[in-house]
Structure formats: structure tokens, C-alpha cells
């Protein structure tokens, strides 16, 4: 059991003239008493603390275990009149009014018996300002709340310490902004991540100064979305460490808390240093880029030789050889597509893919893509549902790549003979394009993950369909860089609709 002796919370009873003591009902020992208690009983603290209260004060004072439990159950205050113990050096017999209250703390599973004591008015004619029984009740109730509050504080402190240890173990920093005071806080670890001294006053401007220029817009817009729309922040950006000047990668996850009127109160977030992870990714990307690049040349040569064999087989009338060459050419084409996907991915991640905007008629692009698809996809019907002539200002080649990707997925994930419908329509200042298939569909639990890098839905219908899970990731990156949005809606067994928006020129 925890000892309450000398604990700050009971200090306010030091000046009360109602005697108060706290007993541990487990061993009946007095754990705390105030000066008024010592005075009324004419004993010093040394004589009281740690002593068995019944032995010391007499059997009249005793609260049995059964009575204690009953008092706990009823939350009642018990009152008794007792004669003062014999050591009280008074000329006449002194009657004391004693009050008891039982306390049980759910949090600590601890129990306490609080005893109040006042001299009965008629028992001490020389003493004035004697408290009434009502005052004693209030003191008992107050002491009870104090004990419970103090235990809660201890628990709060412990959980704060646990949280801090968990942050420490997870190598996580904490950050916060108080919007009413403008104060920005950053834990020790967080300061180390940014290269800030522990004693320096942190400001938003100071943190932004460390963030590399190309991420300023992203950081500011994530912050303003969190503030105005309540969106959780999850941003990854590079910084220049303020003391070592080296480049580091940080991921910040945060949330703004609002009051009942919807006004922002504070932001609380976590900061992680993900430099190692980023470096690993970089090494992986470099490797993929190198392998893809090296494979490109032999595949192009193999495609050339296969075409030559196709032509020779045609000239010599060797149908069997011709069909083998056709098949080899198709397989090489698939391989080449996959390699191009990897090359695009690594170019995209190393920032080498730029967006070259131009104004063009979107309907003309759709017609071109559909014509190509019809020529190369004999297994499905590709149709334009509706599309108006609208000019957009975008990277035509990249948007074509997005459309081709969505159409080839629609083909891959639906059965032969089904329909693929493409449509586009104006939505305010955006143009919305949709690619709809009648395929296997995607379940609602995984649909939000299909745009993640290397993510592939694992299911029976998809296990024999080849792919690396990068097509949709590239589509999303391209659309994001055009300040558009891309999403999917699907019903298992019925089909999927991929939609994306682009700002109208
Ligand atoms: P890949 O097709 O190479 O695996 P993608 O990034 O293009 O990679 O797609 C990711 C995953 O999303 C696919 O593995 C597939 O499970 C799912 N998916 C994509 N398009 C469709 C679609 N039209 N219908 C059903 N599932 C799809």
C-alpha cells in the first residue's frame, strides 16, 4: 500500500482546527495526522504515526472490518462520541466527537479510513471557535476527494512516464501547438531530429526553416487542411539538419483538436526520423532502375529477331513457326511493359519525371487511346460512353499513360468478352474521367490500398494474373502531380470504376 505521510495533498488540512488522521485499515496503523489531531489528543506526531490506532486510542475508537466494508458500500459518514484517551491531561473528562469515512480507490485498489475529531462544545469551556459536526463532515469528504484525486494524479504521472518511455523506445519525438498561446512544443528527441538546442524557444518558422524548400508547399497545405478541415496530418519530407547540415527524412503524423464551437485548440503529433528507411528505399530503387535499364536492350533486340523470324516464316509459308514467333513477340511485349513500369517508377521516385503541361482537347486524347485499345485488345469491347470537348492543361503523354494503365487493368481483371466503358464529364472546375469494367471487382477492405506501391490484392481470381503492383501507384503519382484526385469504387463480381479528376484549363 502507498503511504500518504507528508504528502502535499493533505497539507491544506495542516491549518484546520478539526483533527484529521488517515488509517490504513489493512494493519490499523496511523499513516497521517494533522496538528489539530495531535493537539486534541495531546500527543505528538511521533507518538501517533505508524501506531495501531485502537491500541493507542482505545477500543471505543475501533471500526471493525465489517463496519468498514458497510461504510464503503453505503458511502456513509459514521459519527461517535468518545471520551478522550487517559493521556489527555485535562482536569475533567473530555468528550470528543469522532467522524469516520471509508475510502476505496478503484485505480490503486487501496483502502483508507479517515478519522476526524472535534471537541464537544460543552466538554472544554476554555476553548473557543470549536467546529461543529457539519464542519467535520465537510473535512472528511474533502479529505476523501483529496485521497482519490491524489491517486489519480499519481496514475496520470505514471502513465505519462510510460508514454514517454514508449516514445523513447520507439525513437519517436512529440510535437504540439497551442493555438490560444501560439506556443510550439517539441520533445527532446524531436529537437534532436531537427538539430535544435534543448533550451531554444521553438517556433513554427524555425521548423519550416529546416524543411527543404521543395516540401514547403506540401507542409503548409497539410497544416492548413488539418486546421480548416480537421484532416489528420501524415507528411514525409526532407530537412537540412540545423546543426549537422546533413539531409534527413522525417515523417510527421498529427491531429488538430477542436472545441465544441469548432475552434482549433491544439495540435498534437509524432515525429519520426525515417532517414535509414528512405536510404534503403533509395538503394532498392537504384537497383531496380539499373536492372530494368540493363534488361531493356536485350529485350528490344530479342523483339527485333522475333519480328525477323515472323517475316521469314510468312515468306516461307511456315505457319507453325509463324505462330510460335507471334507468341514469343507477345510475351516479349509483356516483359517490355513490366520493365517500362519499373523504369517509370524509379524515374518517378528519383524526381526525374517532370510534368510538362500543355493545353489539349481531352476528347481527342480519349478517342486516340480508345482507337489504340481497340486495335490491340481483341478480347474486350472498349467503348466511349460520353465525353464532351473540353480543354485541359496537363502532361498529355502522362495522362495517356494513366488511361492505358487503367484500360489494361480493366482487361486483366475481367473475363473475355466483357465491356470496358470510358466516360468524361465536367465537374465544376475539374474534368472527371472514368474507366468502368465488368470484372472481378475489389473488396471494400482492400480498395483503399490498391494505389500503394507494390500492393496487389491476394485472392483466388488474381493469383494467376501477373503484375507487380506499381501501375496504379504510378497513376496516382501522376494525377497527384496534376493536383487531381484518383479513386476506385467496386462491387465484387460486378466490376470496378476507376475515376480521376484533372483541373480544367
Ligand atoms: P498490377 O496490376 O501490376 O498488380 P496495379 O498497381 O495496376 O498492379 O494494381 C494493383 C492491384 O489492384 C492489382 O494487383 C489488382 O489486384 C487490383 N486491381 C487493379 N485494377 C483492377 C481492376 N480493374 N479490377 C479489379 N482489381 C484491380
Coordinates of C-alpha atoms and ligand atoms in Angstrom, one line a residue:
X1 CA 0.0 0.0 0.0
X2 CA 1.1 3.5 -0.7
X3 CA 1.9 5.8 2.2
X4 CA 0.3 9.2 2.4
X5 CA 2.5 10.5 5.2
X6 CA 3.6 14.1 4.5
X7 CA 2.1 14.1 1.0
X8 CA 1.3 17.5 -0.4
X9 CA -2.4 16.9 -0.9
X10 CA -3.0 16.8 2.9
X11 CA -1.1 20.0 3.5
X12 CA -4.3 22.1 3.4
X13 CA -5.5 20.3 6.5
X14 CA -2.4 21.4 8.4
X15 CA -4.2 24.6 9.4
X16 CA -7.6 23.2 10.1
X17 CA -8.7 23.0 13.8
X18 CA -10.6 19.9 13.0
X19 CA -8.4 16.9 13.8
X20 CA -7.8 14.6 10.9
X21 CA -6.0 11.3 10.6
X22 CA -5.6 8.6 7.9
X23 CA -5.5 5.0 8.9
X24 CA -4.5 2.0 6.8
X25 CA -7.3 -0.5 7.5
X26 CA -5.1 -3.3 6.5
X27 CA -3.0 -3.0 9.6
X28 CA -4.8 -0.3 11.6
X29 CA -1.8 1.9 11.6
X30 CA -2.0 5.7 11.5
X31 CA -0.5 6.9 8.3
X32 CA -1.0 10.6 8.6
X33 CA -2.4 13.1 11.2
X34 CA -2.7 16.9 11.2
X35 CA -1.5 19.2 14.0
X36 CA -5.1 19.7 15.3
X37 CA -5.4 15.9 15.8
X38 CA -2.1 15.9 17.8
X39 CA -3.4 18.9 19.8
X40 CA -6.8 17.4 20.6
X41 CA -5.3 14.1 21.7
X42 CA -2.4 15.8 23.4
X43 CA 0.1 13.6 21.6
X44 CA 3.0 14.4 19.2
X45 CA 3.1 13.1 15.7
X46 CA 5.9 10.7 16.7
X47 CA 3.6 9.1 19.2
X48 CA 0.9 8.6 16.6
X49 CA 2.3 7.9 13.1
X50 CA 2.9 4.2 12.5
X51 CA 1.0 3.2 15.6
X52 CA -2.1 1.0 15.8
X53 CA -5.0 3.5 16.3
X54 CA -7.1 1.1 18.5
X55 CA -4.2 0.3 20.8
X56 CA -3.3 3.9 21.1
X57 CA -6.8 5.5 21.4
X58 CA -8.8 2.7 22.9
X59 CA -11.5 0.1 21.8
X60 CA -14.2 2.9 21.7
X61 CA -12.4 4.2 18.6
X62 CA -12.4 0.9 16.7
X63 CA -14.1 0.4 13.3
X64 CA -14.3 -3.4 12.6
X65 CA -13.7 -4.8 9.1
X66 CA -17.4 -5.5 8.7
X67 CA -18.3 -2.0 9.6
X68 CA -15.6 -0.6 7.3
X69 CA -17.0 -2.6 4.4
X70 CA -20.5 -1.5 5.2
X71 CA -19.5 2.2 5.3
X72 CA -17.7 1.8 2.0
X73 CA -20.8 0.2 0.5
X74 CA -23.2 2.9 1.8
X75 CA -20.7 5.8 1.3
X76 CA -21.8 6.9 4.7
X77 CA -20.2 9.0 7.4
X78 CA -20.2 7.4 10.9
X79 CA -20.3 9.6 14.0
X80 CA -19.4 8.6 17.6
X81 CA -18.9 10.4 20.9
X82 CA -15.9 9.0 22.7
X83 CA -14.1 10.0 25.9
X84 CA -10.6 11.3 25.2
X85 CA -7.8 8.8 25.9
X86 CA -6.5 9.0 29.5
X87 CA -3.2 10.7 28.5
X88 CA -5.2 13.9 27.9
X89 CA -4.0 16.0 30.7
X90 CA -7.3 17.8 31.4
X91 CA -8.9 18.3 34.8
X92 CA -12.3 17.0 33.6
X93 CA -13.4 14.2 31.3
X94 CA -13.3 15.3 27.8
X95 CA -15.9 14.2 25.2
X96 CA -14.8 14.0 21.6
X97 CA -17.0 13.8 18.5
X98 CA -15.3 11.4 16.1
X99 CA -16.3 11.0 12.5
X100 CA -15.3 8.2 10.2
X101 CA -15.3 7.8 6.4
X102 CA -14.1 4.8 4.3
X103 CA -12.3 5.3 1.1
X104 CA -11.6 2.9 -1.7
X105 CA -9.6 3.7 -4.8
X106 CA -10.6 1.7 -7.8
X107 CA -7.4 2.7 -9.6
X108 CA -4.9 1.7 -6.9
X109 CA -7.1 -0.9 -5.2
X110 CA -6.2 0.7 -1.9
X111 CA -8.4 1.4 1.1
X112 CA -8.2 4.2 3.7
X113 CA -10.1 5.0 6.9
X114 CA -10.2 8.8 7.6
X115 CA -11.0 9.9 11.1
X116 CA -12.0 13.4 12.1
X117 CA -12.1 14.6 15.7
X118 CA -13.6 17.7 17.3
X119 CA -14.1 18.5 21.0
X120 CA -17.7 18.6 22.1
X121 CA -18.6 22.2 22.9
X122 CA -19.6 21.6 26.5
X123 CA -16.6 19.5 27.3
X124 CA -14.0 22.3 27.1
X125 CA -15.2 25.6 28.5
X126 CA -11.8 27.2 28.0
X127 CA -11.6 26.5 24.2
X128 CA -13.3 28.8 21.7
X129 CA -14.1 28.5 18.0
X130 CA -14.9 24.9 18.2
X131 CA -16.1 23.3 14.9
X132 CA -19.5 21.8 14.6
X133 CA -20.1 18.3 13.4
X134 CA -21.1 19.7 10.0
X135 CA -17.7 21.2 9.5
X136 CA -16.1 17.8 10.4
X137 CA -18.3 16.1 7.8
X138 CA -17.1 18.6 5.1
X139 CA -13.5 18.0 6.1
X140 CA -13.9 14.2 5.9
X141 CA -15.5 14.5 2.5
X142 CA -12.7 16.8 1.4
X143 CA -10.0 14.5 2.7
X144 CA -11.7 11.6 0.8
X145 CA -11.7 13.5 -2.5
X146 CA -8.1 14.6 -1.9
X147 CA -7.0 11.0 -1.5
X148 CA -8.8 9.9 -4.6
X149 CA -7.5 12.9 -6.6
X150 CA -4.0 12.3 -5.4
X151 CA -4.2 8.7 -6.5
X152 CA -5.5 9.8 -9.9
X153 CA -2.6 12.3 -10.2
X154 CA -0.1 9.5 -9.4
X155 CA -1.7 7.3 -12.0
X156 CA -1.6 10.1 -14.5
X157 CA 2.0 10.8 -13.8
X158 CA 2.8 7.1 -14.2
X159 CA 1.0 6.8 -17.5
X160 CA 2.8 9.9 -18.7
X161 CA 6.1 8.3 -17.7
X162 CA 5.1 5.1 -19.5
X163 CA 4.1 7.1 -22.6
X164 CA 7.4 8.9 -22.6
X165 CA 9.3 5.6 -22.2
X166 CA 7.3 4.2 -25.1
X167 CA 8.1 7.2 -27.3
X168 CA 11.8 6.9 -26.3
X169 CA 11.8 3.2 -27.1
X170 CA 10.1 3.8 -30.4
X171 CA 12.5 6.6 -31.3
X172 CA 9.6 9.0 -31.6
X173 CA 9.5 12.7 -31.0
X174 CA 6.4 14.6 -29.9
X175 CA 5.3 18.0 -31.2
X176 CA 2.5 20.2 -30.3
X177 CA 1.0 23.7 -31.0
X178 CA -1.3 25.5 -28.6
X179 CA -3.4 27.8 -30.8
X180 CA -4.5 30.1 -28.0
X181 CA -1.0 30.9 -26.9
X182 CA 0.8 30.2 -30.2
X183 CA 3.3 28.1 -28.2
X184 CA 5.1 25.4 -30.2
X185 CA 6.5 22.4 -28.2
X186 CA 8.9 19.8 -29.4
X187 CA 10.2 17.0 -27.2
X188 CA 13.9 16.3 -26.6
X189 CA 14.0 13.6 -29.3
X190 CA 12.1 15.9 -31.7
X191 CA 14.6 18.6 -31.1
X192 CA 17.5 16.2 -31.9
X193 CA 15.8 15.2 -35.1
X194 CA 15.7 18.9 -36.2
X195 CA 19.1 19.7 -34.7
X196 CA 17.7 22.3 -32.3
X197 CA 19.2 23.0 -28.9
X198 CA 17.2 21.9 -25.9
X199 CA 16.9 25.4 -24.4
X200 CA 15.9 27.3 -27.5
X201 CA 12.3 28.6 -28.0
X202 CA 10.8 26.5 -30.8
X203 CA 8.7 28.4 -33.4
X204 CA 6.8 27.2 -36.5
X205 CA 9.1 29.5 -38.6
X206 CA 12.2 27.8 -37.1
X207 CA 10.9 24.4 -38.0
X208 CA 9.9 25.4 -41.5
X209 CA 13.4 26.8 -42.0
X210 CA 14.8 23.3 -41.6
X211 CA 12.3 21.8 -44.1
X212 CA 13.8 21.7 -47.6
X213 CA 12.2 24.3 -49.9
X214 CA 10.5 21.8 -52.3
X215 CA 8.4 20.5 -49.4
X216 CA 7.2 23.9 -48.0
X217 CA 4.0 23.9 -50.1
X218 CA 3.2 20.4 -49.0
X219 CA 3.9 21.0 -45.3
X220 CA 1.8 24.3 -45.3
X221 CA -1.1 22.7 -47.2
X222 CA -1.2 19.7 -44.8
X223 CA -1.2 22.1 -41.9
X224 CA -4.0 24.2 -43.3
X225 CA -6.1 21.1 -44.2
X226 CA -5.7 19.9 -40.6
X227 CA -6.7 23.3 -39.3
X228 CA -9.6 24.0 -41.6
X229 CA -10.9 20.5 -42.4
X230 CA -9.7 18.6 -39.4
X231 CA -7.8 16.2 -41.7
X232 CA -5.1 14.1 -39.9
X233 CA -1.6 15.1 -41.0
X234 CA 0.7 12.4 -42.4
X235 CA 3.6 14.1 -44.2
X236 CA 7.0 12.9 -45.1
X237 CA 9.6 15.4 -46.1
X238 CA 13.3 16.0 -46.1
X239 CA 15.0 18.6 -43.8
X240 CA 18.5 20.0 -43.5
X241 CA 19.6 19.2 -40.0
X242 CA 20.0 22.6 -38.4
X243 CA 23.3 21.7 -36.7
X244 CA 25.0 19.0 -38.8
X245 CA 23.6 20.4 -42.1
X246 CA 23.0 16.9 -43.4
X247 CA 19.8 15.8 -45.2
X248 CA 17.4 13.8 -43.0
X249 CA 14.0 12.5 -43.7
X250 CA 11.2 13.0 -41.2
X251 CA 7.6 11.7 -41.1
X252 CA 5.1 13.7 -39.1
X253 CA 1.7 12.4 -38.0
X254 CA -0.5 14.9 -36.2
X255 CA -4.1 15.8 -35.5
X256 CA -5.8 19.1 -34.5
X257 CA -8.2 19.1 -31.6
X258 CA -11.2 21.4 -31.7
X259 CA -13.5 22.8 -29.0
X260 CA -17.3 22.3 -29.1
X261 CA -17.6 25.5 -31.3
X262 CA -15.2 24.0 -33.9
X263 CA -12.3 26.3 -33.0
X264 CA -8.9 24.7 -33.1
X265 CA -7.4 24.3 -29.6
X266 CA -4.1 22.4 -30.1
X267 CA -2.2 20.1 -32.4
X268 CA -0.6 17.0 -31.1
X269 CA 1.7 14.9 -33.2
X270 CA 4.5 12.4 -33.6
X271 CA 7.8 12.9 -35.4
X272 CA 9.9 10.0 -36.7
X273 CA 13.3 10.0 -38.3
X274 CA 12.9 7.7 -41.3
X275 CA 16.3 8.6 -43.0
X276 CA 17.5 5.0 -42.8
X277 CA 14.3 3.6 -44.3
X278 CA 14.5 6.2 -47.1
X279 CA 18.1 5.3 -47.8
X280 CA 17.1 1.6 -48.1
X281 CA 14.3 2.5 -50.5
X282 CA 16.7 4.6 -52.5
X283 CA 19.2 1.7 -52.8
X284 CA 16.3 -0.6 -53.8
X285 CA 15.1 1.9 -56.4
X286 CA 18.6 2.3 -57.8
X287 CA 18.9 -1.5 -58.1
X288 CA 15.5 -1.8 -59.8
X289 CA 16.4 1.1 -62.2
X290 CA 19.8 -0.5 -63.1
X291 CA 18.4 -4.0 -63.7
X292 CA 15.4 -2.6 -65.7
X293 CA 17.8 -0.5 -67.8
X294 CA 20.1 -3.4 -68.5
X295 CA 17.2 -5.6 -69.5
X296 CA 15.7 -3.1 -71.9
X297 CA 18.4 -3.5 -74.6
X298 CA 18.4 -7.3 -74.9
X299 CA 14.6 -7.4 -74.9
X300 CA 14.4 -4.9 -77.7
X301 CA 17.0 -7.0 -79.7
X302 CA 15.0 -10.2 -79.0
X303 CA 11.8 -8.4 -80.2
X304 CA 13.7 -7.4 -83.4
X305 CA 14.9 -11.0 -84.0
X306 CA 11.4 -12.4 -83.4
X307 CA 9.9 -10.0 -85.9
X308 CA 12.5 -11.2 -88.4
X309 CA 11.5 -14.8 -87.7
X310 CA 7.8 -13.8 -88.2
X311 CA 8.6 -12.3 -91.6
X312 CA 10.7 -15.3 -92.7
X313 CA 8.1 -17.7 -91.6
X314 CA 5.5 -15.7 -93.5
X315 CA 7.7 -15.7 -96.6
X316 CA 8.3 -19.5 -96.4
X317 CA 4.7 -20.3 -95.5
X318 CA 5.7 -21.9 -92.3
X319 CA 2.5 -21.3 -90.3
X320 CA 3.7 -23.2 -87.2
X321 CA 6.9 -21.2 -86.9
X322 CA 5.0 -18.0 -87.6
X323 CA 2.6 -18.7 -84.7
X324 CA 5.5 -19.5 -82.3
X325 CA 7.2 -16.2 -83.3
X326 CA 3.8 -14.4 -82.7
X327 CA 3.6 -15.9 -79.2
X328 CA 7.2 -15.1 -78.4
X329 CA 6.7 -11.5 -79.6
X330 CA 3.6 -11.1 -77.4
X331 CA 5.5 -12.4 -74.3
X332 CA 8.4 -10.1 -75.1
X333 CA 6.0 -7.2 -75.3
X334 CA 4.6 -8.1 -71.9
X335 CA 8.1 -8.2 -70.4
X336 CA 8.9 -4.9 -72.0
X337 CA 5.8 -3.3 -70.5
X338 CA 6.8 -4.6 -67.0
X339 CA 10.3 -3.2 -67.4
X340 CA 9.0 0.1 -68.5
X341 CA 6.8 0.2 -65.4
X342 CA 9.8 -0.3 -63.2
X343 CA 11.8 2.4 -65.1
X344 CA 8.9 4.8 -64.7
X345 CA 8.7 4.0 -61.0
X346 CA 12.3 4.7 -60.4
X347 CA 12.3 7.8 -62.5
X348 CA 9.2 9.0 -60.6
X349 CA 10.8 8.3 -57.2
X350 CA 14.1 9.9 -58.0
X351 CA 12.1 13.0 -59.2
X352 CA 13.3 12.6 -62.7
X353 CA 9.7 12.5 -64.1
X354 CA 8.7 16.1 -64.7
X355 CA 5.2 17.2 -65.6
X356 CA 5.2 19.1 -68.9
X357 CA 1.8 20.8 -69.2
X358 CA 0.2 21.7 -72.4
X359 CA -3.3 22.7 -73.4
X360 CA -5.1 20.0 -75.3
X361 CA -8.6 18.7 -76.1
X362 CA -9.3 15.8 -73.8
X363 CA -11.9 14.2 -76.0
X364 CA -9.3 13.9 -78.8
X365 CA -7.0 12.1 -76.4
X366 CA -9.7 9.7 -75.3
X367 CA -10.5 8.9 -78.9
X368 CA -6.9 8.2 -79.6
X369 CA -6.5 5.9 -76.6
X370 CA -9.7 4.0 -77.4
X371 CA -8.7 3.5 -81.1
X372 CA -5.3 2.1 -79.9
X373 CA -7.0 -0.1 -77.4
X374 CA -9.5 -1.5 -80.0
X375 CA -6.6 -2.3 -82.3
X376 CA -4.6 -4.1 -79.7
X377 CA -7.2 -5.7 -77.4
X378 CA -9.2 -8.3 -79.3
X379 CA -10.6 -9.8 -76.2
X380 CA -12.8 -7.0 -74.9
X381 CA -15.1 -4.2 -76.2
X382 CA -13.8 -0.8 -75.5
X383 CA -16.4 2.0 -75.7
X384 CA -16.7 5.7 -75.1
X385 CA -19.8 6.3 -73.1
X386 CA -20.0 10.1 -73.1
X387 CA -17.3 12.7 -73.5
X388 CA -17.5 16.4 -74.3
X389 CA -14.8 18.5 -75.9
X390 CA -13.0 20.1 -73.0
X391 CA -9.5 21.6 -72.9
X392 CA -7.3 20.6 -70.1
X393 CA -3.8 21.8 -69.2
X394 CA -1.8 18.7 -68.4
X395 CA 1.0 16.4 -69.5
X396 CA -0.7 14.7 -72.4
X397 CA 1.8 11.7 -72.5
X398 CA 1.5 11.0 -68.8
X399 CA -2.3 11.2 -68.8
X400 CA -2.3 8.9 -71.8
X401 CA -0.2 6.5 -69.7
X402 CA -2.8 6.7 -66.9
X403 CA -5.6 5.9 -69.3
X404 CA -3.7 3.0 -70.9
X405 CA -2.9 1.6 -67.4
X406 CA -6.5 1.7 -66.3
X407 CA -7.7 0.1 -69.5
X408 CA -5.1 -2.6 -69.4
X409 CA -6.1 -3.3 -65.7
X410 CA -9.7 -3.4 -66.8
X411 CA -8.7 -6.0 -69.4
X412 CA -6.5 -8.0 -67.0
X413 CA -9.1 -8.2 -64.2
X414 CA -12.2 -9.1 -66.2
X415 CA -13.3 -12.0 -68.3
X416 CA -13.1 -12.2 -72.1
X417 CA -16.0 -10.7 -74.0
X418 CA -16.9 -8.1 -71.3
X419 CA -17.3 -4.4 -71.9
X420 CA -15.0 -1.5 -70.9
X421 CA -16.7 1.9 -70.8
X422 CA -14.8 5.2 -70.8
X423 CA -16.5 8.5 -70.0
X424 CA -15.6 12.0 -69.1
X425 CA -17.7 14.9 -67.7
X426 CA -17.2 18.4 -66.3
X427 CA -17.5 18.8 -62.5
X428 CA -17.1 22.5 -61.6
X429 CA -13.5 23.4 -62.4
X430 CA -12.5 19.8 -62.9
X431 CA -12.9 17.2 -65.5
X432 CA -13.8 13.7 -64.2
X433 CA -12.8 10.7 -66.3
X434 CA -14.0 7.1 -65.6
X435 CA -12.9 3.7 -66.7
X436 CA -15.6 1.1 -65.9
X437 CA -15.2 -2.6 -66.2
X438 CA -17.4 -5.7 -65.6
X439 CA -14.6 -7.6 -63.9
X440 CA -13.9 -9.4 -60.7
X441 CA -14.1 -6.3 -58.6
X442 CA -12.1 -5.4 -55.4
X443 CA -13.4 -5.9 -51.9
X444 CA -14.1 -2.9 -49.7
X445 CA -11.4 -3.7 -47.2
X446 CA -8.5 -3.6 -49.7
X447 CA -9.8 -1.0 -52.2
X448 CA -8.0 1.9 -50.5
X449 CA -4.7 0.0 -50.7
X450 CA -4.6 -0.6 -54.5
X451 CA -2.8 2.7 -55.1
X452 CA 0.0 1.8 -52.7
X453 CA 3.4 0.9 -54.1
X454 CA 3.8 -2.9 -54.8
X455 CA 0.3 -3.6 -53.4
X456 CA -1.5 -6.5 -55.1
X457 CA -4.9 -7.9 -54.0
X458 CA -4.3 -11.5 -53.0
X459 CA -7.3 -13.6 -53.9
X460 CA -8.1 -16.8 -55.9
X461 CA -9.1 -14.9 -59.1
X462 CA -5.9 -12.8 -59.1
X463 CA -3.3 -15.4 -58.3
X464 CA -2.6 -16.3 -61.9
X465 CA -2.6 -12.7 -63.2
X466 CA 0.9 -11.3 -63.4
X467 CA 1.9 -7.9 -62.2
X468 CA 4.0 -6.0 -59.6
X469 CA 1.5 -3.7 -58.1
X470 CA 3.1 -0.5 -59.5
X471 CA 0.7 0.6 -62.2
X472 CA -1.9 2.2 -60.0
X473 CA 0.8 3.7 -57.8
X474 CA 2.3 5.5 -60.9
X475 CA -1.2 6.6 -62.0
X476 CA -1.8 8.2 -58.5
X477 CA 1.6 9.9 -58.5
X478 CA 0.9 11.4 -62.0
X479 CA -2.6 12.6 -61.0
X480 CA -1.4 14.0 -57.7
X481 CA 1.2 16.0 -59.5
X482 CA -1.6 17.5 -61.6
X483 CA -3.4 18.5 -58.4
X484 CA -6.2 16.0 -59.3
X485 CA -7.6 13.0 -57.4
X486 CA -7.9 9.3 -58.3
X487 CA -10.1 6.7 -56.6
X488 CA -11.8 3.4 -57.2
X489 CA -15.3 2.1 -56.5
X490 CA -16.1 -1.5 -56.8
X491 CA -18.5 -4.4 -56.2
X492 CA -17.1 -7.9 -56.0
X493 CA -18.1 -9.9 -59.0
X494 CA -19.8 -7.0 -60.7
X495 CA -17.0 -4.6 -61.7
X496 CA -14.8 -1.7 -60.9
X497 CA -14.9 2.0 -61.8
X498 CA -11.6 4.0 -61.6
X499 CA -12.2 7.7 -61.6
X500 CA -9.7 10.6 -61.8
X501 CA -10.0 14.4 -62.0
X502 CA -7.9 17.0 -63.7
X503 CA -8.2 20.8 -63.4
X504 CA -9.8 22.3 -66.5
X505 CA -7.5 24.7 -68.4
Ligands
LIG1 P1 -0.7 -4.9 -61.0 O1 -1.9 -5.0 -61.9 O2 0.5 -4.9 -61.8 O3 -0.7 -5.9 -59.9 P2 -1.7 -2.3 -60.2 O4 -1.0 -1.3 -59.4 O5 -2.1 -1.9 -61.6 O6 -0.7 -3.5 -60.3 O7 -2.9 -2.8 -59.4 C1 -2.8 -3.1 -58.1 C2 -3.9 -4.2 -57.7 O8 -5.2 -3.6 -57.8 C3 -3.9 -5.3 -58.6 O9 -3.0 -6.3 -58.2 C4 -5.3 -5.8 -58.6 O10 -5.5 -6.7 -57.5 C5 -6.1 -4.6 -58.2 N1 -6.8 -4.0 -59.5 C6 -6.3 -3.0 -60.3 N2 -7.2 -2.8 -61.2 C7 -8.2 -3.6 -61.0 C8 -9.5 -3.8 -61.7 N3 -9.8 -3.1 -62.8 N4 -10.3 -4.7 -61.2 C9 -10.0 -5.4 -60.1 N5 -8.9 -5.3 -59.5 C10 -8.0 -4.4 -59.9

